[in-house]
Each structure stands twice: as structure tokens, then as C-alpha cells.
Coordinates of C-alpha atoms in Angstrom, one line a residue:
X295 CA 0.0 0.0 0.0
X296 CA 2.9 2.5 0.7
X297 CA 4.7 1.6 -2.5
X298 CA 1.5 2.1 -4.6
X299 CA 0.8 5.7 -2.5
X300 CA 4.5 6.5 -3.5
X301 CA 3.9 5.5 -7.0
X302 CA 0.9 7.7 -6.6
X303 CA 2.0 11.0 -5.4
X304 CA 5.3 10.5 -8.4
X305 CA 2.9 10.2 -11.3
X306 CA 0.9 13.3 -9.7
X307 CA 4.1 15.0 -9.5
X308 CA 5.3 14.3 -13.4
X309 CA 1.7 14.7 -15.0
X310 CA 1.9 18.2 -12.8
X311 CA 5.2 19.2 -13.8
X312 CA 4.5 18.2 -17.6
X313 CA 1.2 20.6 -17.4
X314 CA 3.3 23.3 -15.7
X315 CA 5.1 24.6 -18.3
X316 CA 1.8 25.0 -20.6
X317 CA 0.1 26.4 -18.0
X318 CA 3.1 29.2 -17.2
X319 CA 2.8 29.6 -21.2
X320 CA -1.2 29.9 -21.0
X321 CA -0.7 32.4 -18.5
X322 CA 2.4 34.3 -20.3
X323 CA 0.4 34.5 -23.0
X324 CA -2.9 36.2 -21.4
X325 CA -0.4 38.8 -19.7
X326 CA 1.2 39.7 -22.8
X327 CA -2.6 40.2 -24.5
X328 CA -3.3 42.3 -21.3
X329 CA 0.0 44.5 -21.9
X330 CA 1.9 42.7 -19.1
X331 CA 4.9 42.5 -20.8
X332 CA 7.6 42.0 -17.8
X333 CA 4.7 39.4 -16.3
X334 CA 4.7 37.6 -19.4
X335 CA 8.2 37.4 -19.7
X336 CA 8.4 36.3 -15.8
X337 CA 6.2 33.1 -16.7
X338 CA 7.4 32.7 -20.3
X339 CA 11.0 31.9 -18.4
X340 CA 9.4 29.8 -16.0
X341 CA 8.0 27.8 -18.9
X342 CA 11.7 27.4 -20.2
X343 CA 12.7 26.9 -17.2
X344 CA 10.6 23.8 -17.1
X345 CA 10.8 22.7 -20.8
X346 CA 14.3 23.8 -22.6
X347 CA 12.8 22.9 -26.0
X348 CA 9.9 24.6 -25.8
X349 CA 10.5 27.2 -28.9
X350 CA 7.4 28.6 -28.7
X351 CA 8.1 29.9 -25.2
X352 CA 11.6 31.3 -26.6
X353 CA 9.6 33.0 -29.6
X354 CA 7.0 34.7 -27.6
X355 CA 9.4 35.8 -25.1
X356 CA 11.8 37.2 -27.4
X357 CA 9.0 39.5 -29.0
X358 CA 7.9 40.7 -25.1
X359 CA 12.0 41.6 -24.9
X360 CA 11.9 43.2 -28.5
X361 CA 9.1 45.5 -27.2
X362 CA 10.5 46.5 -24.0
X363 CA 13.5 46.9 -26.5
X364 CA 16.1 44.3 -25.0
X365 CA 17.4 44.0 -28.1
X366 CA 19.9 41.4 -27.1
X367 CA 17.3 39.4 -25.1
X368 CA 14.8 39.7 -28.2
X369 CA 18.1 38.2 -30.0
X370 CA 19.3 35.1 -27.6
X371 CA 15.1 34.6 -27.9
X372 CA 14.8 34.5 -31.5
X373 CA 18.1 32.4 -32.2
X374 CA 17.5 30.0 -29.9
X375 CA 13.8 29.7 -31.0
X376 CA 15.7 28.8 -34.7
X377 CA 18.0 26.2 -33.3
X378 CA 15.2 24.4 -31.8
X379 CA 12.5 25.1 -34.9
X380 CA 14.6 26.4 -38.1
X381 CA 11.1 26.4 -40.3
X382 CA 9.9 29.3 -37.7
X383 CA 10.1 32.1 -40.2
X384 CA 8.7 34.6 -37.6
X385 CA 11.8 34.1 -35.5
X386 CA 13.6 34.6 -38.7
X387 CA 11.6 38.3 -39.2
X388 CA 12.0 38.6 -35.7
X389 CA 16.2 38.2 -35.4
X390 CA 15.7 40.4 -38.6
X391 CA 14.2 43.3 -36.7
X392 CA 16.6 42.8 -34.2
X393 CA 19.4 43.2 -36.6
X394 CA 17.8 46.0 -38.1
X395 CA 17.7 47.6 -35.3
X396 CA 21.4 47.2 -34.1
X397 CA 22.0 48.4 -37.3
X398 CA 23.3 44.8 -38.6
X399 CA 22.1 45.2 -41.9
X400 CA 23.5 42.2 -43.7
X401 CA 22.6 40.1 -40.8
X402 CA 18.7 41.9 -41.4
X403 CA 18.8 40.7 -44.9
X404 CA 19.9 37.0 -44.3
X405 CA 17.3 36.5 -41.8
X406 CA 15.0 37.5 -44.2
X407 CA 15.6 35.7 -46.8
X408 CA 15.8 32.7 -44.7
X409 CA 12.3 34.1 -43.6
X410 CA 11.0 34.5 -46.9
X411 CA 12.8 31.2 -48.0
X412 CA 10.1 29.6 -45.2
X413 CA 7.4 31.9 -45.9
X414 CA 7.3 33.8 -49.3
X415 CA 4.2 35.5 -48.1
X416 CA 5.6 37.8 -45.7
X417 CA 5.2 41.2 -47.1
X418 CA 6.8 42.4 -42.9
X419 CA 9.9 40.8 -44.3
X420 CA 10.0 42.1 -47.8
X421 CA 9.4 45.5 -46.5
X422 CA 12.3 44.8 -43.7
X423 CA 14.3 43.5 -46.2
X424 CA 14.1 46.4 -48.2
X425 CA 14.6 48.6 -45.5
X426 CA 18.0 47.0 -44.9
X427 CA 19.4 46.7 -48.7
X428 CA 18.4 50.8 -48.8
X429 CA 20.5 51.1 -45.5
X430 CA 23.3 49.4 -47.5
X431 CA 22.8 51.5 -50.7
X432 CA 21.5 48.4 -52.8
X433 CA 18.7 50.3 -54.4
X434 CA 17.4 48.3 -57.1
X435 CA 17.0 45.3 -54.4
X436 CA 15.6 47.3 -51.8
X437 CA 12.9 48.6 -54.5
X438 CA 12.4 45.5 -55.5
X439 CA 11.7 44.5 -52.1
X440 CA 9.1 47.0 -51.3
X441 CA 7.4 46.4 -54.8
X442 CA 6.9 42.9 -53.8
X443 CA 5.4 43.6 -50.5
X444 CA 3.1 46.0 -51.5
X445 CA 1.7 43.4 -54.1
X446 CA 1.8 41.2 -50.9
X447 CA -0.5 44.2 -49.1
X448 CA 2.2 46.1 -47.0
X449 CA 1.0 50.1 -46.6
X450 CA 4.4 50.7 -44.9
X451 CA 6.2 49.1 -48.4
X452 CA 4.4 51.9 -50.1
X453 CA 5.1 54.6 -47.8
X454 CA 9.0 53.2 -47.6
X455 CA 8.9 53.6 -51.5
X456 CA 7.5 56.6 -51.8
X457 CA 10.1 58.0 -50.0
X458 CA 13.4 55.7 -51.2
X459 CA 12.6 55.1 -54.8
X460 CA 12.4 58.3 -56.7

């Protein structure tokens, strides 16, 4: 009867500890809709802390960081959420904003294309992309870039071209 009670509480104990990481998630992710972002953050690291592989956790957290613009947070987030999942293409866009915003333009542009590689539908990374290549000068790409993410439905691509390509 003792060994069966033991074997009781320990399966209690896993099942809980497996649900504990969703739940910190589930509740990460209603503080972040609530604009909570240091609370979501709080239980998005608790759900790492309980599940090192779960990308998703990595992801969201990374974008709470980017807003409270912990750039290098937002970029440990998103690089780790591609080691773990390379067909995310939003951590791709995301590591792309980051880099955009550090002023790493090349490194803007890769992520990108990897994004786009994944998802040729993203007019964000198009326009992003194009924002980048006309930080470097490239003109005709970054053109090219906004073009394709206005057919794609971007109103900042137009804007963004407008002003760069007279």
C-alpha cells in the first residue's frame, strides 16, 4: 500500500510538472494580450525553465523583450527559437528586426531571406528587407523589395517607397 501511494504521489508530481510549463505559457500569454509584458516574460521563463525545448516559449518571449527593447534578449530569444525550430520564419523576421535595429544590416537581410525562404508571403519581411538593402545602398534590391510587399499588401512598403525610390 505504501509503494503504490508512493507510486501515486510521483505520477501526480510528473503529469503536474509536464502541465506546468503550458500552464506558465497559457498564462504568459494572457499577460502579454493584457500588456503585461515584464509578467509575461516572468512566466514565459518559467516555462523554459521547465521545458528547454519549448521554442514557442523562446519566440514569444523574445518578442515581449523586443518590445521592451532588450534588443539582445529579443536576440538570444529568437536564435534560440531557430536552433530548436529552423522552419519558424517569424523568429527569422524577428532576429531580422533585431538586426535592423542594431544596425546589422547584412545580418537583417539574411534573416530574411531565410524568412522568406520559409514563408514567401511575408510582405513584414519584404518590407524589412528592403529597408536593410536601402541602409546598405542596394537600391534596385531594396525597390524590388518594397514592390513585392506591397503586391503582398504592406501600406508601410508603399510609404517606404515613396520615399526611397524616386
Amino acid at each position: 500500500m505504501k509503494n503504490l501511494l508512493i507510486a501515486s504521489i510521483m505520477m501526480l508530481t510528473c503529469s503536474t510538472w509536464a502541465q506546468s510549463a503550458t500552464a506558465y505559457f497559457d498564462k504568459a500569454m494572457k499577460k502579454a494580450e493584457a500588456g503585461n509584458t515584464k509578467g509575461a516574460i516572468a512566466d514565459y521563463t518559467k516555462a523554459i525553465n521547465m521545458n528547454t525545448k519549448f521554442a514557442e516559449a523562446y519566440y514569444n518571449r523574445g518578442v515581449a523583450k523586443f518590445k521592451l527593447n532588450d534588443l539582445k534578449g529579443a536576440q538570444t530569444d529568437f536564435s534560440k527559437t531557430i536552433d530548436l525550430d529552423s522552419m519558424n520564419a517569424d523568429a527569422f523576421t524577428g532576429r531580422a528586426n533585431v538586426n535592423y535595429k542594431l544596425q546589422n544590416f547584412q545580418g537583417a537581410i539574411d534573416d530574411c531571406t531565410s524568412s522568406l525562404g520559409l514563408n514567401p508571403k511575408d510582405y513584414i519581411a519584404y518590407n524589412l528587407r528592403g529597408l536593410a538593402y536601402n541602409s546598405i545602398g542596394d537600391k534596385k534590391n531594396s525597390c524590388k523589395d518594397f514592390t513585392k510587399a506591397i503586391e503582398l499588401g504592406s501600406q508601410s512598403a508603399a510609404k517606404n517607397k515613396a520615399t526611397f525610390c524616386k
